[in-house]
Each structure stands twice: as C-alpha cells, then as structure tokens.
JSON list of C-alpha atoms in Angstrom, two decimals:
[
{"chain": "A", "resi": 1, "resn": "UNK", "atom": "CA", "xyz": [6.30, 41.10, 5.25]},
{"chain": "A", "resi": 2, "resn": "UNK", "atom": "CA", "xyz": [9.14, 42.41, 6.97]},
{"chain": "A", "resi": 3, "resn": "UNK", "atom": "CA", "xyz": [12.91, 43.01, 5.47]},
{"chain": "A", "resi": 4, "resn": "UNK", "atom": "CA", "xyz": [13.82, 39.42, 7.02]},
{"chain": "A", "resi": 5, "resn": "UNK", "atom": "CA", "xyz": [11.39, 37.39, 6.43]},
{"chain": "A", "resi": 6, "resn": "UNK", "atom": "CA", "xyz": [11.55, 38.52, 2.53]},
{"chain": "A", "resi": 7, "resn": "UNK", "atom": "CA", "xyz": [15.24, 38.12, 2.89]},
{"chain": "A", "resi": 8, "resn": "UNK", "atom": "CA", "xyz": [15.06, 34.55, 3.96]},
{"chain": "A", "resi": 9, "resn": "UNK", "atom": "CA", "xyz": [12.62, 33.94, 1.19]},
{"chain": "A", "resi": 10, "resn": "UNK", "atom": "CA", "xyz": [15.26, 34.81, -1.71]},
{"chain": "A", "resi": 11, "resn": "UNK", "atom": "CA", "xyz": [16.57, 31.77, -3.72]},
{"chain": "A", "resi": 12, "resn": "UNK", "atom": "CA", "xyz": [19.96, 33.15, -4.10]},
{"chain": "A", "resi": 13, "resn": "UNK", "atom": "CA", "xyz": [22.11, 30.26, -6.36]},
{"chain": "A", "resi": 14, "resn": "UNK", "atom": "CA", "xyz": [25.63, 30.03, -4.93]},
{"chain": "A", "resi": 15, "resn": "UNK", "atom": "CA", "xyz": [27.46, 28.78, -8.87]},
{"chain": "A", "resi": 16, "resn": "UNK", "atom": "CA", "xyz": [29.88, 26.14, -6.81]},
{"chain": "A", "resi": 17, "resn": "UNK", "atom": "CA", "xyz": [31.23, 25.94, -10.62]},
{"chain": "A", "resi": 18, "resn": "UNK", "atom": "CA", "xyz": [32.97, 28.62, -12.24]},
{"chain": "A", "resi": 19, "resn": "UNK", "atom": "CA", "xyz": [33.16, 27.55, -15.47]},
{"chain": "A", "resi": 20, "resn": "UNK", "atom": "CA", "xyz": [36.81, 28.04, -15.85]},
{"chain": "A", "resi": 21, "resn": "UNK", "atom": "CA", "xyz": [38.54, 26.07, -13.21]},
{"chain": "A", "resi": 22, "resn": "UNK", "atom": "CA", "xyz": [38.22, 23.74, -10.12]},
{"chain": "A", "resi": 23, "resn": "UNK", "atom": "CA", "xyz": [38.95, 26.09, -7.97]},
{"chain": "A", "resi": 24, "resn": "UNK", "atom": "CA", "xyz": [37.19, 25.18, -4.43]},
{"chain": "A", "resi": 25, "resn": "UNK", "atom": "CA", "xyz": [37.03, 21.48, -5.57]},
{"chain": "A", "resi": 26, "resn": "UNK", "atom": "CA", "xyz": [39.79, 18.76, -4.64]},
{"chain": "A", "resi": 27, "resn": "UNK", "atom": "CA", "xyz": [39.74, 15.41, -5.77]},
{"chain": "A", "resi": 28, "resn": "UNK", "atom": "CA", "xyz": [40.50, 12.12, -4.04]},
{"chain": "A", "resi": 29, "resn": "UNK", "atom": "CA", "xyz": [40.80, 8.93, -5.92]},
{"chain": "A", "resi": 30, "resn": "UNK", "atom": "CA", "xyz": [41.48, 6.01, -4.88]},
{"chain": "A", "resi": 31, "resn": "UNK", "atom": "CA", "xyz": [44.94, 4.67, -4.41]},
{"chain": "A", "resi": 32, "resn": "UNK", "atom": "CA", "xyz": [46.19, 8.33, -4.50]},
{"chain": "A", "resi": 33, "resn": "UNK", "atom": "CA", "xyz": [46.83, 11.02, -1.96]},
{"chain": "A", "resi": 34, "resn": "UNK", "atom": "CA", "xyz": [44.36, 13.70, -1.22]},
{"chain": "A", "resi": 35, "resn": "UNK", "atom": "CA", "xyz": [44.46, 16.29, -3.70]},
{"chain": "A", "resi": 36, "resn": "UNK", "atom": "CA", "xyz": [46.44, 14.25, -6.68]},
{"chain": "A", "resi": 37, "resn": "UNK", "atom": "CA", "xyz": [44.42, 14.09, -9.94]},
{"chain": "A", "resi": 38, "resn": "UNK", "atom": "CA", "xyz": [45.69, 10.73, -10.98]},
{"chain": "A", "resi": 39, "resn": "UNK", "atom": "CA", "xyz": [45.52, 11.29, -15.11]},
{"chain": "A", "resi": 40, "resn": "UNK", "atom": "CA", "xyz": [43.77, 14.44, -15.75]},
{"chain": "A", "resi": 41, "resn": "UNK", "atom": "CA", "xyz": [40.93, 12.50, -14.14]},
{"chain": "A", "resi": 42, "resn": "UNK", "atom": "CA", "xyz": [38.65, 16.17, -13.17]},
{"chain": "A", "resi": 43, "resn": "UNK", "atom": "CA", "xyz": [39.05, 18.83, -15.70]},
{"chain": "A", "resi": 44, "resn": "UNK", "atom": "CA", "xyz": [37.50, 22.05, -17.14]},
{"chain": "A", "resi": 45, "resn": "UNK", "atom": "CA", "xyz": [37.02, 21.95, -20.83]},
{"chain": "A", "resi": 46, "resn": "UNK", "atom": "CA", "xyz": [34.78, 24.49, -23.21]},
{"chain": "A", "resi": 47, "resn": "UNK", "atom": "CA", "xyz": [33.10, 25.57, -19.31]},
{"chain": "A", "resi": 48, "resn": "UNK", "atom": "CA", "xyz": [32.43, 22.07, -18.85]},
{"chain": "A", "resi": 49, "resn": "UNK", "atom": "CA", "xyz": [33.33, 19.85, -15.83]},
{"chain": "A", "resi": 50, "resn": "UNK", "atom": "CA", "xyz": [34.48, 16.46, -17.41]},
{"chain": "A", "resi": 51, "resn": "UNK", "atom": "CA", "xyz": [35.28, 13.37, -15.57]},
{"chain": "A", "resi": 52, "resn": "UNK", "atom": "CA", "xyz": [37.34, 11.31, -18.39]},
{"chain": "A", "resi": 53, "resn": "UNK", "atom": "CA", "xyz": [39.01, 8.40, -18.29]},
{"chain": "A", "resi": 54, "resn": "UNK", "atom": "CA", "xyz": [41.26, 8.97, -21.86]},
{"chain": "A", "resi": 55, "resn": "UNK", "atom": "CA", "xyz": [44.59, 8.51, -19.81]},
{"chain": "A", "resi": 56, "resn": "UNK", "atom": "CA", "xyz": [44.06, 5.35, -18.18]},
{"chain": "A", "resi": 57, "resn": "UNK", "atom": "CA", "xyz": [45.51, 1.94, -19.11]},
{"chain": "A", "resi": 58, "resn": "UNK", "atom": "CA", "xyz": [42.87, 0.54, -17.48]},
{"chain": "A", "resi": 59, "resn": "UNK", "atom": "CA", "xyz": [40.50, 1.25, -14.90]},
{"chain": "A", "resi": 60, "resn": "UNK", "atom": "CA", "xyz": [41.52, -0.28, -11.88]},
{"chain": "A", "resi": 61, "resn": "UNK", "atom": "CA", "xyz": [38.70, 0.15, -9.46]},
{"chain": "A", "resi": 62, "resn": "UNK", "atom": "CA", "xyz": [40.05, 3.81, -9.36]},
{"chain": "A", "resi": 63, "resn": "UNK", "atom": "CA", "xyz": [36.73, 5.01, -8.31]},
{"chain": "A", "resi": 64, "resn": "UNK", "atom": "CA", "xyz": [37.22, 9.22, -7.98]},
{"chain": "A", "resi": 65, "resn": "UNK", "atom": "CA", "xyz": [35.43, 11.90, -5.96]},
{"chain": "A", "resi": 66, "resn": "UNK", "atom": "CA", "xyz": [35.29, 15.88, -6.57]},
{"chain": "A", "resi": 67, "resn": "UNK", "atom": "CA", "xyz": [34.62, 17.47, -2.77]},
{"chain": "A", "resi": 68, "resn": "UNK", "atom": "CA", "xyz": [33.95, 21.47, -2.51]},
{"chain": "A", "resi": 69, "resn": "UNK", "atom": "CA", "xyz": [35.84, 23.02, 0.00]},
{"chain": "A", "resi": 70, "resn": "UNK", "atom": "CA", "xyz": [32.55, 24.43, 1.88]},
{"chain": "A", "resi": 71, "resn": "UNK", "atom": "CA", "xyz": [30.09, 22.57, 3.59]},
{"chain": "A", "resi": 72, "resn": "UNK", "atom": "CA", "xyz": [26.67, 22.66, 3.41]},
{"chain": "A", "resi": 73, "resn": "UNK", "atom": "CA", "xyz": [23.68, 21.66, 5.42]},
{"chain": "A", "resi": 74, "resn": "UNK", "atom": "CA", "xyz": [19.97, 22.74, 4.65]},
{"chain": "A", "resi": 75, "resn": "UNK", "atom": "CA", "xyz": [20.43, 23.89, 0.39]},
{"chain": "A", "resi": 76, "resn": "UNK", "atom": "CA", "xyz": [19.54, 23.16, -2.69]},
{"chain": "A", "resi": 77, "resn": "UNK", "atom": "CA", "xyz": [22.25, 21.53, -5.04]},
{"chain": "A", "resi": 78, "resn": "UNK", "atom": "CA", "xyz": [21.47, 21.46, -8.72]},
{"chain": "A", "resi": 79, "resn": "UNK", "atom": "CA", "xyz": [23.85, 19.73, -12.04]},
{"chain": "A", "resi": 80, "resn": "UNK", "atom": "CA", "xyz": [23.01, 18.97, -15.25]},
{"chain": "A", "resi": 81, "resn": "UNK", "atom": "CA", "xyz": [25.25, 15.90, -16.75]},
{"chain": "A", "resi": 82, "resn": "UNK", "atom": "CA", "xyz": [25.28, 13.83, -20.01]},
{"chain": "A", "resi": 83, "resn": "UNK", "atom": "CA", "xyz": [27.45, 11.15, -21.09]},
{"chain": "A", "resi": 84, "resn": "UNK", "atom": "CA", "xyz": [29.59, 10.57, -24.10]},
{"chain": "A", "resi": 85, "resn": "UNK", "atom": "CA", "xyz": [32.23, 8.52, -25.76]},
{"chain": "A", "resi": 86, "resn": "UNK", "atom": "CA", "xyz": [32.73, 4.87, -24.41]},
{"chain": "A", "resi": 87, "resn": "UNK", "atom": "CA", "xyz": [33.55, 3.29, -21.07]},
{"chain": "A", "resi": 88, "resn": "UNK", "atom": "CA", "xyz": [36.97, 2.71, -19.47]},
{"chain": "A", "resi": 89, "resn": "UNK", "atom": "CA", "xyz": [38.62, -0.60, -20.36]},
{"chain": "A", "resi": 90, "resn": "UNK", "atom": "CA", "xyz": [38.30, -2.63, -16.91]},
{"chain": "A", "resi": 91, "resn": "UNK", "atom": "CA", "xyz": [35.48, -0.90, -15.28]},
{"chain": "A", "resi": 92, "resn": "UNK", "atom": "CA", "xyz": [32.18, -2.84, -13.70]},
{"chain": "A", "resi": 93, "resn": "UNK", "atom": "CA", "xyz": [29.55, -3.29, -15.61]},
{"chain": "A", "resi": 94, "resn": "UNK", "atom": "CA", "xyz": [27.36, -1.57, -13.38]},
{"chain": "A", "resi": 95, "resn": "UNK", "atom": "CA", "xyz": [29.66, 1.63, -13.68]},
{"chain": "A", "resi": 96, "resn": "UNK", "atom": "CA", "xyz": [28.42, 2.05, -17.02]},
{"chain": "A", "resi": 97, "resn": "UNK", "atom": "CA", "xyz": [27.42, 5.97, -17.59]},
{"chain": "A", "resi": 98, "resn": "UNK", "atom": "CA", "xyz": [27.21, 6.02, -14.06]},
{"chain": "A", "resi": 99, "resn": "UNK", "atom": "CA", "xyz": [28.18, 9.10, -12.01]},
{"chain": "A", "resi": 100, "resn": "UNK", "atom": "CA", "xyz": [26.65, 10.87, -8.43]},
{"chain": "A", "resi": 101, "resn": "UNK", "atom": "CA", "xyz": [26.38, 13.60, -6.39]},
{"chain": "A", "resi": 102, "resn": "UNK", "atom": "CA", "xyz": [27.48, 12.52, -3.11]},
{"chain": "A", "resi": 103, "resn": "UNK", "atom": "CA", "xyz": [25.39, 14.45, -0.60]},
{"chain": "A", "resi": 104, "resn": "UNK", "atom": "CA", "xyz": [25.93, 14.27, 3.53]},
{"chain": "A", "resi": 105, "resn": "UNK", "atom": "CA", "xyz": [29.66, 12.96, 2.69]},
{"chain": "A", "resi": 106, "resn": "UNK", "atom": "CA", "xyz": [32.15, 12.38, 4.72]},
{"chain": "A", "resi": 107, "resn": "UNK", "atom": "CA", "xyz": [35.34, 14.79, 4.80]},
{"chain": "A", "resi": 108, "resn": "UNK", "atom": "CA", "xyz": [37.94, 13.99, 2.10]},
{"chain": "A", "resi": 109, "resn": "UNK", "atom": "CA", "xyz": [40.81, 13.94, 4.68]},
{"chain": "A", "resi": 110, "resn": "UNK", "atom": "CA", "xyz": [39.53, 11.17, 6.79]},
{"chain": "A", "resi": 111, "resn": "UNK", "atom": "CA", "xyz": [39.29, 8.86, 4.21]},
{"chain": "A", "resi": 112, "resn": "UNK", "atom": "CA", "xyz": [41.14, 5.87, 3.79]},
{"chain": "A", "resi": 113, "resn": "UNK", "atom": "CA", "xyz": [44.08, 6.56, 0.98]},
{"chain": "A", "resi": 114, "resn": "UNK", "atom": "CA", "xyz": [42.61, 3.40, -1.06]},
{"chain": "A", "resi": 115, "resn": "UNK", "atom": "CA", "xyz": [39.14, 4.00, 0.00]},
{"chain": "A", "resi": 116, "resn": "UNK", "atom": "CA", "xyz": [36.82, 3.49, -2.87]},
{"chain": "A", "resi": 117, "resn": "UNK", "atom": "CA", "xyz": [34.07, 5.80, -1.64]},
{"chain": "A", "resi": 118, "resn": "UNK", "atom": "CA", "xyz": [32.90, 8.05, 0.63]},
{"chain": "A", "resi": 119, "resn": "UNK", "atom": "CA", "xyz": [30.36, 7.35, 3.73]},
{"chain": "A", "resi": 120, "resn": "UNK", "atom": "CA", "xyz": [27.57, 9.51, 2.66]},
{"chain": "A", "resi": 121, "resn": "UNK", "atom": "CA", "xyz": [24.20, 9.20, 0.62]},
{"chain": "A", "resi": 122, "resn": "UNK", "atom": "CA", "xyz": [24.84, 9.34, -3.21]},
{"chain": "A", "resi": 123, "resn": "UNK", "atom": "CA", "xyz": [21.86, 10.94, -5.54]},
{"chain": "A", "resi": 124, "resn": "UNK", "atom": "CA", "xyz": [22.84, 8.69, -8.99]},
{"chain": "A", "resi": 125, "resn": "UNK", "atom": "CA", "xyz": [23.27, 9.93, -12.65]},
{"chain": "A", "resi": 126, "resn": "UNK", "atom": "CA", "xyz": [22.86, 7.58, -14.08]},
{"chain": "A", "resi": 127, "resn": "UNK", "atom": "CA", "xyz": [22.47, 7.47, -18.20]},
{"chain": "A", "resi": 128, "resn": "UNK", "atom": "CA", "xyz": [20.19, 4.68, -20.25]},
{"chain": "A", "resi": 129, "resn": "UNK", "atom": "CA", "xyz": [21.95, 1.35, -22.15]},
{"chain": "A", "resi": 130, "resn": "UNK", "atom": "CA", "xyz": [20.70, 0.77, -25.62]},
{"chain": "A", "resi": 131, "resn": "UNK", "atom": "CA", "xyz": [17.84, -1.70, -24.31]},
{"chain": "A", "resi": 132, "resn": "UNK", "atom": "CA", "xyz": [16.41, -1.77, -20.91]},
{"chain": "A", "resi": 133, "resn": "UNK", "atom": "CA", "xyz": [14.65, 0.62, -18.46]},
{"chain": "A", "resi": 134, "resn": "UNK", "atom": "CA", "xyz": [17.60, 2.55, -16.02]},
{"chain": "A", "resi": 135, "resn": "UNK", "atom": "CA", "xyz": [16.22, 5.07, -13.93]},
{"chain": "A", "resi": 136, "resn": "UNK", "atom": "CA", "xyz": [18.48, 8.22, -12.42]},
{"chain": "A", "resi": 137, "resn": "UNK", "atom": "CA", "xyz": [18.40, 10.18, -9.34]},
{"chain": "A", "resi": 138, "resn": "UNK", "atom": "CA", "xyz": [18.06, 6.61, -7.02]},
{"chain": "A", "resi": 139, "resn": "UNK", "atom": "CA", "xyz": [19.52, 7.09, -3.64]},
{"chain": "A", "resi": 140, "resn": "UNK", "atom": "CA", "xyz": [22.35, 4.34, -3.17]},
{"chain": "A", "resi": 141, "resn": "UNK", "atom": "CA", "xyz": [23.46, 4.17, 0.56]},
{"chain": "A", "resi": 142, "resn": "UNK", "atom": "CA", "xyz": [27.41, 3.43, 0.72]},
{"chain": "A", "resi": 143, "resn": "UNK", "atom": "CA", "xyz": [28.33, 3.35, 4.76]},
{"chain": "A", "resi": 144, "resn": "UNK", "atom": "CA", "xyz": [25.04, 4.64, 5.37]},
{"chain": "A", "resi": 145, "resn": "UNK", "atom": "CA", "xyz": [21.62, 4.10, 6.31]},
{"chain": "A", "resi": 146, "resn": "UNK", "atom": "CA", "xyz": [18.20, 6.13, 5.27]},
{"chain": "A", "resi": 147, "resn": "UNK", "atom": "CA", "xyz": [14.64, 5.95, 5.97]},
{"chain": "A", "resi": 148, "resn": "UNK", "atom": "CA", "xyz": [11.17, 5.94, 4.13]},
{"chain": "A", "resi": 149, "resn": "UNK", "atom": "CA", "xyz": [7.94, 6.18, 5.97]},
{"chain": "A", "resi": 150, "resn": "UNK", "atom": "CA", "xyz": [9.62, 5.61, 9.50]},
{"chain": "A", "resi": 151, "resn": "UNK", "atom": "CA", "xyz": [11.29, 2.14, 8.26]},
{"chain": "A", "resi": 152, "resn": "UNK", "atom": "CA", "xyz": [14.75, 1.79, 7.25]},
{"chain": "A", "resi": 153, "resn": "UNK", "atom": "CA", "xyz": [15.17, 1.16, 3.74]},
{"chain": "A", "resi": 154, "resn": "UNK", "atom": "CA", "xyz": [16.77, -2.15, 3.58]},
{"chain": "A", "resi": 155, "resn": "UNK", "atom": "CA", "xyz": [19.33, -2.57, 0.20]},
{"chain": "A", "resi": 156, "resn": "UNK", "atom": "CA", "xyz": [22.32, -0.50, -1.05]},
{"chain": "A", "resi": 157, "resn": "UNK", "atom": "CA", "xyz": [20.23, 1.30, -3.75]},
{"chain": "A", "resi": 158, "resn": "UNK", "atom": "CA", "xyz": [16.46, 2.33, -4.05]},
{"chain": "A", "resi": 159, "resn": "UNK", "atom": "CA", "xyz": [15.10, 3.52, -7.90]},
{"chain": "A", "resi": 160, "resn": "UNK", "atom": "CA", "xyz": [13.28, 6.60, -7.95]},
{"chain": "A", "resi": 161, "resn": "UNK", "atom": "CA", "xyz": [10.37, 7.03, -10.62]},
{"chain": "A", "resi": 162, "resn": "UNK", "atom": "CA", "xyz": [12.43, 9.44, -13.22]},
{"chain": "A", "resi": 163, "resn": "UNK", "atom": "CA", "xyz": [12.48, 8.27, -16.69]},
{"chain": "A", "resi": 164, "resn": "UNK", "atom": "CA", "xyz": [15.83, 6.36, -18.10]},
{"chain": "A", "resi": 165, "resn": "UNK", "atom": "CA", "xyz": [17.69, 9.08, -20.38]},
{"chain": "A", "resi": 166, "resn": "UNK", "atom": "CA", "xyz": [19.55, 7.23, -23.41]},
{"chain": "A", "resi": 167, "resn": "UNK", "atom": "CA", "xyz": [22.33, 8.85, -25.29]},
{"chain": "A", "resi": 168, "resn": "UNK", "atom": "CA", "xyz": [24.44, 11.94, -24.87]},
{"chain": "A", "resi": 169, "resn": "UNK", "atom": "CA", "xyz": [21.63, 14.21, -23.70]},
{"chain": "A", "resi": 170, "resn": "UNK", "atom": "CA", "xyz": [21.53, 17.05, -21.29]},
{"chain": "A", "resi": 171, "resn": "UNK", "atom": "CA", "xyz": [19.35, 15.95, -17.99]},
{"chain": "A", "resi": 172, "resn": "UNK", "atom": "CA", "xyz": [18.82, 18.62, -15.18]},
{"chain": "A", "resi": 173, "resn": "UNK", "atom": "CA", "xyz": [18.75, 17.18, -11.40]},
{"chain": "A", "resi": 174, "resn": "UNK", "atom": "CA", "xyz": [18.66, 18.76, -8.02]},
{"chain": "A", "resi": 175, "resn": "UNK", "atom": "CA", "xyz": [18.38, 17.56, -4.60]},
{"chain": "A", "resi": 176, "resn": "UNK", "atom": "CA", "xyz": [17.00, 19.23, -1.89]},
{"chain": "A", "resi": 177, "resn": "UNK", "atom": "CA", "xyz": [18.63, 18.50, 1.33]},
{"chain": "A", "resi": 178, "resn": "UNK", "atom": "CA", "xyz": [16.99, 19.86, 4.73]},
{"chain": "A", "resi": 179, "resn": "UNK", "atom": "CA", "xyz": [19.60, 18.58, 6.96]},
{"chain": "A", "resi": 180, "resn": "UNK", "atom": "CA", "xyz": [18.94, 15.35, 8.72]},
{"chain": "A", "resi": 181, "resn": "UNK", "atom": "CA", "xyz": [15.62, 15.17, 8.69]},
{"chain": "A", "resi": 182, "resn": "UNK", "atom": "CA", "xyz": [14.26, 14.66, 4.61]},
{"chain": "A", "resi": 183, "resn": "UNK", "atom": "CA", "xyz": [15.78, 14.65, 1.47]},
{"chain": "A", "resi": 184, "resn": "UNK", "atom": "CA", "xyz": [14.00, 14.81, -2.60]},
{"chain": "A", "resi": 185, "resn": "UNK", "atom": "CA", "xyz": [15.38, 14.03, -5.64]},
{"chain": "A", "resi": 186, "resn": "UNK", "atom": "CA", "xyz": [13.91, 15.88, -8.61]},
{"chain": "A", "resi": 187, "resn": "UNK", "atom": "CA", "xyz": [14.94, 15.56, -12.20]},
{"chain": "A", "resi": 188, "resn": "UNK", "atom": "CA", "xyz": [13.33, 18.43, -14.83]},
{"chain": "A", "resi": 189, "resn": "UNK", "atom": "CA", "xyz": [11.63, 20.15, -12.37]},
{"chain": "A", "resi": 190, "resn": "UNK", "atom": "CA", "xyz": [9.73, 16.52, -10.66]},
{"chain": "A", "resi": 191, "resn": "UNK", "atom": "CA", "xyz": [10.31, 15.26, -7.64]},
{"chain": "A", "resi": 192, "resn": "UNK", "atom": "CA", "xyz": [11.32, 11.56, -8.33]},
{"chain": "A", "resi": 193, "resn": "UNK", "atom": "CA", "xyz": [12.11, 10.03, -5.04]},
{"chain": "A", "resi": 194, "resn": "UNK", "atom": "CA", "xyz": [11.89, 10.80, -0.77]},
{"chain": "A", "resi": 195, "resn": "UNK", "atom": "CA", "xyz": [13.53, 10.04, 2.09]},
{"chain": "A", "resi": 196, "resn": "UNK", "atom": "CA", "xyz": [14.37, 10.99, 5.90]},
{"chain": "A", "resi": 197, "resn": "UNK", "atom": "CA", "xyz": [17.18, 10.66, 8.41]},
{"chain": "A", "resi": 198, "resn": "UNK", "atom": "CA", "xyz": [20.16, 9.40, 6.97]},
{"chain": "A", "resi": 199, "resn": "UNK", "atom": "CA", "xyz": [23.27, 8.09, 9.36]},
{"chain": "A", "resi": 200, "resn": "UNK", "atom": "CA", "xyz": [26.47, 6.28, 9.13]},
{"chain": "A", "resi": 201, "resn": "UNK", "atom": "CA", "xyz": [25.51, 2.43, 8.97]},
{"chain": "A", "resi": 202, "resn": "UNK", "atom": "CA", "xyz": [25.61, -0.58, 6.71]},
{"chain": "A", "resi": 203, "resn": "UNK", "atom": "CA", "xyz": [27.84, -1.72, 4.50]},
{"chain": "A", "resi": 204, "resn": "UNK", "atom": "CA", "xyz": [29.32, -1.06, 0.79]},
{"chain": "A", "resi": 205, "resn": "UNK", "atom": "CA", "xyz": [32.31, 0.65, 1.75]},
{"chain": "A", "resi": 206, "resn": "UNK", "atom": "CA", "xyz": [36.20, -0.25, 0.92]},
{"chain": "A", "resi": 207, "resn": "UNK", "atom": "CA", "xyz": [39.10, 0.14, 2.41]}
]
C-alpha cells in the first residue's frame, strides 16, 4: 500500500473529553441562555462527565444539551455511561435513566432560548427499570426524519436489538455516522440497529 492509503486506514481516536474539564463543550438548557449551566447541571467529577440534577427544586421540563465546539461529519463517536442515585423530583416518567447522544444536531445558537431539544437524530442511553425489558441505543427522531430499507420510518423512536442494562453498570456504545447516507448503533462491540438518510422533518420539537 502506499503512505496514503495506510494513512487513511489509521483509527486515530480524537478524546472529545479530557477528563478534567468541559473545555470545548457548552451547554444549552432550556429556559436559559446559551452557555449558562443552570445549577451545576454538566460537571467534571473524579474524570467523570456527570449530568446531575442535586440542585434543582424541581425539574421543570429543563431538558439540557452538552454541544462540542467542532463539527463532525463521517466519524466514529464512542461513550460509555451508567446511571446512579434517583430521578429528579418532577421529571417524565419516560425520562427515567434516560440520556443521548445527539448526532447530526442542529447548532446550539439557533436554537430557540426555551427550546427543549435539538433538531437532530438522538442515539438513546437508556438504563433498565427494576421489571420490564428497555432496550438502549434506539434512534428517536426529534425534528427529524430517517429511513430503513428505502421507507421512512414512521414514529418518534425505533428500539434497536441491544439488551436492557439494569443498575449502575458501565455500558460501552458507539455510533458510526457516514454522513447522510447510513448510520449503526453498536453497544459492546454489536451492531444493534441501522439506518439511512436522515433530514429535518416531523415533529417532537418545542419551542
């Protein structure tokens, strides 16, 4: 092979977290400005980016979003997540150990101050109840629109086939994006869930 082509074949990880900081990340939540971190909302603790909800009276429907200052188009984006300690006083019930990676987003700046989420395609965590089967890495859809086998995918969220993860255990998940065309879900290394061509569209938006 020649020096490119084994150049373009490195999988060089970018760490988009350093462990110390959010540096590179600003947060919009809603009913605040861009940039304010209503209550400690994002912080670094022990090398660990926590979302916690400790200083809030009550939730409020003050959903929150992390963005990173660069944007990507064809990559690989990997987190591992758990969950612990209880949820906020007010929140849906559906909100319940329920966080995302919001992939194909929307910039921060042009959203609505009191916008609860951003247009884009959001790759679920989601973590298990005590009973019941709750799958993570689904694809929910808010302000957009995706496809599987050439038909658009009609609902706000489709399950993928990963395994429901109970408790306050660690659970690995990447998403491979290839621009416009197809996206997969994978969680420990198995691809759970496919899709193609994602667009703005539909509904499930605020504000």
């Amino acid at each position: 092979l020649g020096q490119t082509q084994r150049d373009a074949d490195r999988k060089e990880w970018i760490q988009l977290f350093n462990g110390k900081n959010r540096d590179g990340w600003i947060p919009k939540i809603a009913g605040y400005p861009l940039g304010e971190n209503f209550a400690d909302t994002f912080r670094v603790e022990g090398g660990v980016l926590k979302v916690s909800y400790d200083k809030y009276p009550a939730f409020d429907n003050k959903f929150g979003h992390l963005f990173y200052r660069q944007k990507f188009s064809y990559y690989i984006l990997a987190a591992e997540y758990r969950f612990v300690g209880e949820q906020a006083a007010g929140a849906p019930s559906w909100a319940l150990r329920n966080n995302g990676l919001m992939i194909h987003s929307q910039a921060p700046e042009t959203m609505g101050r009191n916008q609860d989420f951003p247009i884009s395609n959001e790759v679920q965590l989601l973590g298990g109840a005590a009973t019941g089967e709750r799958s993570t890495a689904n694809v929910c859809t808010p302000g957009t629109e995706i496809f599987q086998n050439g038909t658009m995918v009609r609902g706000h969220c489709t399950n993928s086939t990963a395994p429901t993860f109970r408790g306050d255990q660690w659970v690995r998940v990447e998403v491979e994006v290839r621009g416009s065309e197809h996206i997969s879900h994978i969680v420990d290394g198995k691809k759970v869930l496919e899709y193609d061509m994602p667009q703005i569209g539909g509904g499930a938006v605020s504000n």
